[in-house]
């Protein structure tokens, strides 16, 4: 009995282990050679060293040191050396920069998201600050890189670990995270030099060790009044800095959240007590301006979802070649194989949809998107985020079961995958809030986004109907589409509000 060792799943180079990713890139990505060698080398680093850092982030989570030994407030969020190494790695591997250098033209986002797809399950959740960093860069870029944030923009998109900055995204307050318009109590007091001081309470701020943030607040008028509702919110940029005494300028960290998962990264409650800030967009355009950030972070969320599914399937497949039960390897039990196959189908579907939306984003950013592409990007982003997040929880849960009891054991690292998947449907818009976002964009485009989807799907069905095994499924889908067509025509004829549509 002393000689017993349980078979252990092995993480191999995740790029070489994923034939679908290779096939997708071979078929579509025109800059194949450069992208392949980048992904292959990165995959080697992930299995060779980075995955162990991710584990270290989990077992050595961040902690808050509010005071120094002499009672002075310091608000230090102490993170693990592995978490700090993740920041250096993210810069040098260009995990944000690739999206802005655009050396693969319209395919740059596909390159970037493929790399994040390999990295995500080994990243110790460093993909969370990267998502927000990318989103902040996107907002700044879409505003024409105002001079006040030119230097910040260059840092967010830098490959130099010494210069690279990460950004936060402080939107959620105590009265509401979905309903940002009603929930935001933060006040922005104008200063004589044109800047602002923010006063408020941010209830959830993740990766709070960031260098800067984008956030929302209400500008206080000369008479002390504040504008209500969504159109009363403005977008602010603030740096997280310390004064000469070592105190955070205008911020107190109330506490770190005690979370089900995502324990690798700090999520704090912050009191903003005169935080110096710059208004980035026109007053009252806060929600509309930060929407660009939401598009990017929701795509990152979907990359994380697809990647979690891919990783658990990769490990489960490997385990099935090693573990035996009832005299045969698990891979030789047809029922077990069927379970793995069902997980594989979900993982592939999520991956392909992520790639499609990333492709559309890349086309939009390089000015080659058609109106159809732009409508599809707007429609598919919330659909992708809500669907992939839900599927990730289901597939990762099934994945854990495929390791039997070992899937439940903390020190295998497997339970963390499930805990971290559970957040994907909550942050960046819950499932129902994103469903309403789908209806919002259908209504505000007078049905054009759905029409675009309709056109695209019919074209794809045309291709599929030429493949005999798919013919029965194509027939059923065509029936469903013509029912949808009636709905689209109605929406186009009479632009209803999305709430009417929801009803
Ligand atoms: C591993 C990687 C994972 C990523 C890391 C994540 C870390 C965690 C970070 C967070 O969780 S940050 C907090 C995220 N919070 C949310 O996602 C908020 C969820 N709630 C919504 O999305 C609501 O729908 C929303 C706050 C946007 C509703 O606000 P309003 O003000 O009631 O919406 P309204 O009045 O319909 O829209 C205001 C404007 O924004 C309109 O533009 P116009 O004024 O020009 O007409 C809308 O068209 C525009 N808009 C809203 N949603 C949009 C959008 N535009 C484009 N895309 C969207 N999705
Ligand atoms: P609520 O809005 O109160 O939602 C509660 C329920 O009501 C949900 O099921 C929701 O779907 C439903 N609901 C709400 N409105 C409607 C509606 N109109 N129709 C139907 N159903 C509805 N936020 C940040 O800004 N920055 C961060 O860095 C950040 N990090 C986070 C980290 C973690 C680990 C977590 C868990 C959250 C984080 N958040 C962050 C907050 C997150 O974005 C919000 O929790 C989320 O947007 C939901 O908001 P809420 O908690 O106020 O829930």
XYZ file of C-alpha atoms and ligand atoms in Angstrom:
615
model
C 0.000 0.000 0.000
C 2.925 2.309 0.627
C 3.689 2.208 -3.092
C 0.286 3.426 -4.279
C 0.193 6.598 -6.363
C -2.988 7.904 -7.898
C -2.756 8.657 -11.606
C -2.408 12.393 -12.088
C -3.560 14.495 -15.057
C -0.682 16.277 -16.789
C -0.875 19.786 -18.175
C 0.941 19.773 -21.514
C 1.518 22.702 -23.858
C -2.102 23.981 -24.098
C -1.571 25.259 -27.655
C -0.290 21.942 -28.999
C -3.012 20.107 -27.065
C -5.778 22.088 -28.749
C -6.150 20.989 -32.376
C -9.250 23.161 -32.833
C -7.350 26.364 -32.018
C -4.616 25.344 -34.472
C -7.156 24.474 -37.159
C -9.104 27.697 -36.665
C -5.959 29.798 -37.004
C -4.679 27.794 -39.965
C -7.962 28.350 -41.753
C -8.483 32.043 -40.958
C -5.435 33.829 -39.539
C -3.382 35.267 -42.422
C -0.317 35.963 -40.218
C 0.070 32.311 -39.391
C 3.784 31.878 -38.974
C 4.291 34.678 -36.468
C 1.136 33.829 -34.509
C 1.856 30.092 -34.394
C 5.376 30.518 -33.107
C 4.199 33.078 -30.526
C 1.413 30.788 -29.256
C 3.582 27.697 -29.250
C 6.320 29.382 -27.220
C 3.754 30.901 -24.844
C 2.054 27.509 -24.435
C 5.443 26.053 -23.454
C 5.899 28.762 -20.815
C 2.399 28.172 -19.451
C 2.825 24.441 -18.861
C 6.484 24.801 -17.839
C 6.312 27.634 -15.305
C 3.272 29.933 -15.389
C 0.713 27.336 -14.270
C 2.667 26.882 -11.030
C 2.595 30.658 -10.433
C -1.200 30.574 -10.895
C -1.412 27.934 -8.189
C 0.823 30.051 -5.952
C -1.583 32.991 -6.340
C -4.392 30.729 -5.113
C -2.573 29.362 -2.063
C -0.996 32.705 -1.169
C -3.947 35.102 -1.560
C -3.701 38.868 -1.099
C -4.209 40.450 2.296
C -4.833 43.953 3.550
C -2.501 45.710 5.984
C -4.570 48.754 7.008
C -2.115 50.265 9.514
C 1.631 50.282 10.063
C 2.980 49.064 13.428
C 2.771 52.661 14.774
C -0.898 53.109 13.997
C -0.511 55.125 10.807
C -3.008 54.294 8.062
C -1.190 52.671 5.123
C -3.829 50.544 3.329
C -1.295 48.176 1.825
C -2.696 45.338 -0.267
C 0.021 42.728 -0.039
C 0.079 40.391 -3.043
C 2.119 37.263 -3.697
C 5.397 37.362 -5.670
C 3.630 35.150 -8.236
C 0.902 37.777 -8.752
C 3.620 40.389 -9.347
C 5.369 38.088 -11.827
C 2.063 37.774 -13.692
C 2.090 41.530 -14.249
C 5.611 41.432 -15.727
C 4.712 38.467 -17.891
C 1.537 40.192 -19.144
C 3.567 43.185 -20.275
C 6.402 41.284 -21.917
C 4.020 38.881 -23.684
C 1.974 41.862 -24.911
C -1.291 40.475 -23.573
C -2.916 43.900 -23.842
C -0.457 45.489 -26.283
C -1.189 43.036 -29.129
C -4.715 44.475 -29.435
C -3.325 48.005 -29.934
C -0.110 47.398 -31.913
C -2.298 45.688 -34.514
C 0.606 44.008 -36.259
C -1.865 41.391 -37.553
C -4.244 44.105 -38.796
C -7.888 43.110 -38.434
C -6.775 39.723 -37.002
C -4.918 41.260 -34.058
C -7.790 40.743 -31.620
C -8.002 37.076 -32.648
C -4.271 36.750 -31.934
C -4.619 38.514 -28.563
C -7.673 36.528 -27.466
C -6.065 33.223 -28.546
C -3.141 34.034 -26.299
C -5.414 34.947 -23.381
C -7.387 31.750 -24.027
C -4.209 29.716 -23.402
C -3.203 31.828 -20.405
C -6.504 32.257 -18.563
C -6.771 29.051 -16.473
C -3.110 29.344 -15.407
C -3.124 33.085 -14.815
C -4.115 33.142 -11.130
C -6.961 35.420 -12.326
C -4.500 38.025 -13.590
C -6.753 38.008 -16.661
C -9.184 40.070 -14.555
C -6.943 43.169 -14.335
C -5.909 42.580 -17.946
C -9.561 42.683 -19.054
C -10.116 45.976 -17.244
C -6.796 47.360 -18.526
C -7.762 46.508 -22.087
C -11.231 48.008 -21.523
C -9.746 51.240 -20.153
C -7.342 51.539 -23.095
C -10.283 51.015 -25.446
C -12.332 53.776 -23.767
C -9.386 56.202 -23.854
C -8.699 55.376 -27.487
C -12.355 55.787 -28.451
C -12.248 59.277 -26.889
C -9.289 60.170 -29.128
C -6.643 59.737 -26.362
C -7.170 63.072 -24.530
C -3.813 64.712 -23.561
C -4.493 64.230 -19.811
C -4.427 60.450 -20.286
C -1.942 60.107 -23.131
C 0.797 58.855 -20.822
C -1.602 56.470 -19.048
C -2.725 55.089 -22.417
C 0.876 54.399 -23.415
C 1.459 52.583 -20.127
C -1.679 50.441 -20.428
C -0.607 49.298 -23.885
C 3.121 48.956 -23.125
C 5.242 45.803 -23.395
C 7.787 47.186 -20.945
C 7.228 45.625 -17.480
C 8.744 48.761 -15.878
C 6.197 51.029 -17.564
C 3.140 48.763 -17.803
C 0.083 49.831 -15.798
C -3.098 47.994 -14.977
C -6.468 49.688 -14.576
C -9.489 49.137 -12.361
C -13.159 49.535 -13.346
C -15.044 50.968 -10.382
C -18.714 50.984 -11.310
C -20.542 49.092 -8.582
C -21.830 50.876 -5.501
C -23.801 49.691 -2.483
C -27.229 50.524 -3.906
C -26.706 48.665 -7.149
C -24.308 47.114 -9.589
C -26.731 46.285 -12.394
C -28.664 49.505 -12.016
C -25.651 51.803 -12.098
C -27.861 54.819 -12.844
C -29.891 54.545 -9.637
C -27.050 53.097 -7.565
C -24.293 55.654 -8.080
C -23.980 58.088 -5.172
C -20.389 59.225 -5.845
C -20.107 63.005 -6.085
C -17.535 64.822 -8.217
C -16.623 68.269 -6.894
C -15.175 70.587 -9.558
C -11.810 72.156 -8.627
C -10.547 75.578 -9.754
C -7.947 73.947 -12.050
C -10.641 72.026 -13.966
C -10.021 68.716 -12.209
C -12.407 67.032 -9.736
C -12.392 65.426 -6.293
C -14.478 62.270 -5.915
C -16.415 61.400 -2.747
C -18.285 58.108 -2.530
C -18.142 54.417 -1.768
C -17.235 51.769 -4.317
C -18.643 48.444 -3.119
C -16.729 46.083 -5.442
C -13.311 46.968 -6.907
C -11.294 44.039 -8.219
C -7.547 43.839 -8.656
C -7.458 46.880 -6.403
C -3.656 47.019 -6.607
C -4.140 48.679 -10.036
C -2.274 51.862 -10.978
C -5.347 53.777 -12.194
C -9.060 53.398 -12.699
C -12.060 54.508 -14.697
C -15.121 55.265 -12.597
C -18.467 57.059 -12.589
C -19.788 59.967 -10.527
C -22.206 62.906 -10.514
C -20.793 66.389 -11.029
C -21.879 68.775 -8.260
C -23.336 72.003 -9.710
C -22.548 75.549 -8.487
C -25.767 75.461 -6.426
C -24.779 72.140 -4.836
C -27.318 70.108 -6.845
C -26.469 66.855 -8.621
C -28.057 65.554 -11.820
C -30.146 62.399 -11.351
C -30.367 59.138 -13.323
C -28.248 57.712 -16.079
C -27.753 61.056 -17.862
C -26.410 62.468 -14.582
C -23.380 60.183 -14.618
C -19.977 61.266 -15.912
C -16.833 59.251 -16.606
C -13.696 59.894 -14.546
C -10.064 58.858 -14.709
C -8.113 58.619 -11.462
C -4.613 57.450 -10.583
C -3.996 55.380 -7.466
C -1.143 57.317 -5.814
C 0.491 57.680 -2.431
C 1.401 60.945 -0.683
C 4.904 61.532 0.765
C 3.770 59.961 4.074
C 2.845 56.760 2.219
C -0.966 57.215 2.499
C -3.216 56.525 -0.440
C -4.356 59.867 -1.875
C -8.105 60.242 -1.389
C -8.795 56.520 -0.884
C -9.347 54.343 2.179
C -9.518 50.571 1.712
C -12.409 49.511 3.968
C -11.792 45.781 3.669
C -11.041 42.966 1.239
C -14.029 40.820 0.266
C -14.227 37.233 1.527
C -15.190 35.482 -1.733
C -16.323 32.026 -2.902
C -13.639 32.108 -5.612
C -11.326 34.553 -7.406
C -9.379 34.452 -4.158
C -6.134 34.948 -6.043
C -6.859 38.628 -6.551
C -7.900 41.355 -4.159
C -11.450 42.712 -4.360
C -11.903 45.662 -2.050
C -14.509 48.072 -0.768
C -13.172 51.588 -1.194
C -14.116 54.856 0.442
C -13.324 57.688 -1.972
C -12.523 60.657 0.195
C -11.502 63.435 -2.160
C -9.823 61.263 -4.793
C -8.240 63.568 -7.440
C -9.781 62.791 -10.847
C -10.172 64.042 -14.426
C -13.435 63.985 -16.294
C -12.832 62.081 -19.528
C -15.995 62.533 -21.562
C -18.758 65.089 -21.807
C -20.811 65.537 -18.613
C -23.699 63.060 -18.449
C -22.170 60.669 -21.008
C -20.672 58.375 -18.360
C -22.618 55.182 -19.096
C -22.463 55.568 -22.875
C -18.685 56.234 -22.679
C -17.903 53.300 -20.406
C -19.950 50.997 -22.687
C -16.814 50.508 -24.823
C -15.118 49.101 -21.744
C -18.059 46.763 -21.161
C -17.778 45.386 -24.706
C -14.106 44.543 -24.230
C -14.381 43.159 -20.691
C -17.394 41.033 -21.676
C -15.361 39.473 -24.485
C -12.508 38.796 -22.039
C -15.047 37.203 -19.688
C -16.120 34.897 -22.500
C -12.493 34.010 -23.267
C -12.139 33.022 -19.589
C -15.312 30.918 -19.814
C -14.259 29.104 -22.992
C -10.741 28.620 -21.613
C -12.000 27.109 -18.347
C -14.048 24.603 -20.360
C -11.088 23.799 -22.610
C -8.733 23.303 -19.653
C -11.029 20.990 -17.700
C -11.681 18.905 -20.839
C -7.948 18.725 -21.598
C -7.191 17.503 -18.079
C -10.154 15.093 -18.030
C -9.111 13.584 -21.354
C -5.581 13.108 -20.123
C -6.825 11.567 -16.873
C -9.024 9.150 -18.839
C -5.871 7.709 -20.434
C -4.285 7.058 -17.035
C -7.010 6.056 -14.569
C -8.551 2.585 -14.703
C -11.860 1.302 -13.323
C -13.491 -2.101 -13.765
C -10.395 -3.433 -15.506
C -10.250 -0.810 -18.254
C -8.946 2.692 -18.720
C -11.657 5.337 -18.344
C -11.207 6.192 -22.019
C -12.358 2.672 -22.903
C -15.724 3.068 -21.150
C -18.172 4.302 -23.825
C -20.341 6.064 -21.248
C -17.399 8.036 -19.888
C -16.358 8.872 -23.420
C -19.846 10.186 -24.137
C -19.620 12.505 -21.128
C -16.259 13.818 -22.334
C -17.635 14.244 -25.854
C -20.551 16.351 -24.607
C -18.151 18.585 -22.697
C -15.959 18.827 -25.772
C -18.879 20.020 -27.915
C -19.690 22.827 -25.450
C -16.030 23.842 -25.218
C -15.715 23.991 -29.007
C -18.927 25.968 -29.460
C -17.857 28.545 -26.887
C -14.402 28.814 -28.446
C -15.765 29.373 -31.953
C -18.208 32.039 -30.809
C -15.443 33.816 -28.860
C -13.255 33.816 -31.952
C -16.077 35.124 -34.117
C -16.812 38.040 -31.793
C -13.066 38.796 -31.458
C -12.805 38.784 -35.250
C -15.693 41.273 -35.474
C -14.073 43.509 -32.851
C -10.816 43.449 -34.815
C -12.648 44.401 -38.007
C -14.435 47.262 -36.293
C -11.197 48.614 -34.838
C -9.329 48.547 -38.128
C -12.117 50.267 -40.033
C -12.989 47.338 -42.290
C -16.246 46.315 -40.593
C -19.402 46.379 -42.707
C -22.682 47.596 -41.125
C -23.593 43.886 -40.812
C -20.369 43.222 -38.836
C -21.061 46.145 -36.496
C -24.628 45.016 -35.815
C -23.446 41.479 -35.163
C -20.733 42.674 -32.775
C -23.289 44.661 -30.760
C -25.759 41.759 -30.650
C -23.382 38.861 -30.125
C -21.249 40.393 -27.337
C -23.926 40.124 -24.600
C -25.227 36.825 -26.040
C -21.719 35.354 -25.979
C -21.025 36.583 -22.464
C -24.264 35.342 -20.923
C -24.232 31.972 -22.665
C -20.555 31.080 -22.258
C -20.590 31.998 -18.555
C -23.527 29.697 -17.826
C -22.005 26.864 -19.872
C -18.646 27.242 -18.122
C -20.233 26.519 -14.738
C -22.019 23.431 -16.112
C -19.029 22.055 -18.045
C -16.474 22.689 -15.290
C -18.790 21.045 -12.768
C -19.141 18.004 -15.044
C -15.387 18.094 -15.545
C -14.726 17.836 -11.807
C -16.938 14.746 -11.634
C -14.853 13.074 -14.305
C -11.946 12.932 -11.807
C -14.189 11.171 -9.269
C -13.373 12.071 -5.661
C -10.109 13.694 -6.669
C -12.054 16.394 -8.513
C -13.345 17.534 -5.129
C -9.918 17.686 -3.472
C -8.666 21.203 -2.880
C -4.961 20.533 -3.357
C -5.462 19.137 -6.868
C -6.285 22.724 -7.939
C -9.453 21.460 -9.639
C -12.120 22.915 -7.262
C -10.697 26.384 -7.881
C -11.697 26.092 -11.540
C -15.340 25.673 -10.504
C -15.261 28.468 -7.926
C -13.739 30.840 -10.454
C -16.257 29.858 -13.150
C -19.176 30.756 -10.875
C -18.348 34.471 -10.969
C -18.390 34.659 -14.761
C -22.176 34.972 -14.911
C -22.322 37.586 -12.134
C -19.762 40.276 -12.845
C -19.753 42.316 -16.040
C -23.558 42.053 -16.147
C -25.677 39.191 -14.822
C -27.473 36.880 -17.255
C -30.823 38.664 -17.042
C -29.270 42.112 -17.265
C -27.441 41.030 -20.423
C -30.646 39.544 -21.811
C -32.175 42.995 -21.429
C -29.098 44.455 -23.115
C -29.817 42.214 -26.121
C -33.362 43.552 -26.240
C -32.082 47.103 -25.788
C -29.871 46.839 -28.847
C -32.594 45.166 -30.905
C -35.044 47.944 -30.061
C -32.594 50.852 -30.426
C -31.484 49.627 -33.841
C -35.142 49.189 -34.888
C -34.525 45.494 -35.287
C -31.507 45.919 -37.573
C -29.145 43.912 -35.343
C -31.525 40.973 -35.446
C -31.927 41.381 -39.185
C -28.127 41.152 -39.475
C -28.125 37.972 -37.431
C -30.890 36.614 -39.583
C -29.017 37.326 -42.821
C -25.795 35.826 -41.496
C -27.500 32.687 -40.184
C -29.324 32.115 -43.446
C -26.053 32.367 -45.345
C -24.483 29.817 -42.973
C -27.480 27.511 -43.312
C -27.051 27.718 -47.066
C -23.522 26.305 -46.657
C -24.639 23.702 -44.118
C -27.502 22.398 -46.280
C -24.938 21.267 -48.851
C -23.534 18.847 -46.241
C -25.917 15.838 -46.247
C -25.503 14.800 -42.573
C -26.645 18.277 -41.485
C -29.757 18.443 -43.683
C -32.386 17.498 -41.010
C -30.950 20.010 -38.510
C -30.907 22.691 -41.202
C -34.613 22.077 -41.894
C -35.516 22.541 -38.210
C -33.413 25.703 -37.934
C -34.978 27.210 -41.037
C -38.421 26.777 -39.423
C -37.266 28.551 -36.265
C -35.708 31.338 -38.313
C -38.857 32.083 -40.260
C -40.741 32.436 -36.932
C -38.033 34.852 -35.809
C -38.435 36.723 -39.087
C -41.961 37.767 -38.137
C -40.613 39.219 -34.900
C -37.857 41.075 -36.744
C -40.304 42.619 -39.200
C -42.474 43.806 -36.328
C -39.511 45.360 -34.539
C -38.408 47.085 -37.730
C -41.879 48.488 -38.416
C -42.479 49.928 -34.950
C -39.424 50.619 -32.776
C -40.625 49.498 -29.336
C -38.770 50.060 -26.081
C -36.756 47.070 -24.972
C -38.889 46.787 -21.857
C -41.953 46.404 -24.059
C -40.092 43.690 -25.930
C -39.149 42.017 -22.647
C -42.798 41.997 -21.621
C -11.572 37.127 -16.493
C -11.998 38.382 -17.138
C -13.263 38.899 -16.598
C -13.452 40.333 -16.661
C -13.040 41.019 -15.366
C -14.156 41.637 -14.678
C -13.870 42.218 -13.333
C -15.123 42.663 -12.676
C -15.546 44.006 -13.149
C -17.014 44.325 -13.007
O -17.907 43.579 -12.720
S -17.246 45.934 -13.421
C -18.963 46.218 -13.270
C -19.708 45.749 -14.445
N -21.017 46.291 -14.375
C -21.894 46.057 -15.310
O -21.653 45.328 -16.253
C -23.196 46.794 -15.177
C -24.363 45.938 -15.554
N -25.454 46.800 -15.939
C -25.654 47.135 -17.254
O -24.939 46.695 -18.136
C -26.781 48.053 -17.524
O -27.427 47.597 -18.689
C -26.328 49.507 -17.723
C -25.590 50.005 -16.503
C -25.427 49.690 -18.939
C -27.645 50.271 -17.906
O -27.456 51.631 -17.738
P -28.610 52.686 -18.076
O -28.009 54.009 -17.863
O -29.857 52.352 -17.384
O -28.778 52.379 -19.635
P -29.352 53.174 -20.838
O -29.956 54.494 -20.431
O -30.194 52.198 -21.563
O -28.029 53.448 -21.691
C -27.187 54.577 -21.524
C -26.320 54.677 -22.779
O -25.348 53.603 -22.793
C -27.097 54.532 -24.075
O -26.435 55.317 -25.047
P -27.104 56.663 -25.614
O -27.246 57.565 -24.435
O -26.116 57.137 -26.635
O -28.421 56.236 -26.192
C -26.938 53.056 -24.403
O -27.117 52.784 -25.776
C -25.491 52.840 -23.985
N -25.243 51.418 -23.673
C -25.700 50.730 -22.615
N -25.236 49.469 -22.655
C -24.485 49.387 -23.780
C -24.480 50.635 -24.414
N -23.806 50.866 -25.551
C -23.110 49.827 -26.080
N -23.065 48.607 -25.513
C -23.709 48.338 -24.366
N -23.659 47.125 -23.832
P -28.135 43.262 -8.383
O -28.133 44.279 -9.451
O -28.739 43.608 -7.089
O -28.789 41.937 -8.949
C -29.436 40.959 -8.131
C -30.286 40.048 -9.042
O -31.291 40.831 -9.668
C -29.496 39.383 -10.174
O -29.936 38.070 -10.338
C -29.861 40.198 -11.404
O -29.820 39.434 -12.608
C -31.303 40.585 -11.060
N -31.708 41.815 -11.752
C -31.240 43.073 -11.578
N -31.859 43.916 -12.410
C -32.744 43.177 -13.120
C -33.712 43.481 -14.132
N -33.844 44.716 -14.609
N -34.449 42.453 -14.633
C -34.289 41.197 -14.199
N -33.405 40.865 -13.243
C -32.649 41.835 -12.718
N -17.957 45.716 -9.923
C -17.170 46.733 -10.329
O -17.660 47.788 -10.682
N -15.829 46.594 -10.365
C -15.224 45.449 -10.021
O -14.010 45.359 -10.113
C -16.025 44.357 -9.575
N -15.463 43.198 -9.163
C -16.254 42.181 -8.726
C -15.670 41.019 -8.239
C -16.447 39.983 -7.769
C -15.782 38.752 -7.267
C -17.859 40.101 -7.789
C -18.725 38.975 -7.290
C -18.457 41.256 -8.238
C -17.668 42.318 -8.698
N -18.224 43.504 -9.146
C -17.421 44.544 -9.563
C -19.638 43.744 -9.014
C -20.482 43.126 -10.096
O -20.282 43.744 -11.333
C -21.938 43.238 -9.625
O -22.067 42.437 -8.464
C -22.907 42.806 -10.692
O -22.887 43.723 -11.766
C -24.341 42.658 -10.148
O -24.727 43.785 -9.435
P -25.346 43.666 -7.949
O -24.395 42.893 -7.124
O -25.728 45.010 -7.488
O -26.626 42.774 -8.128
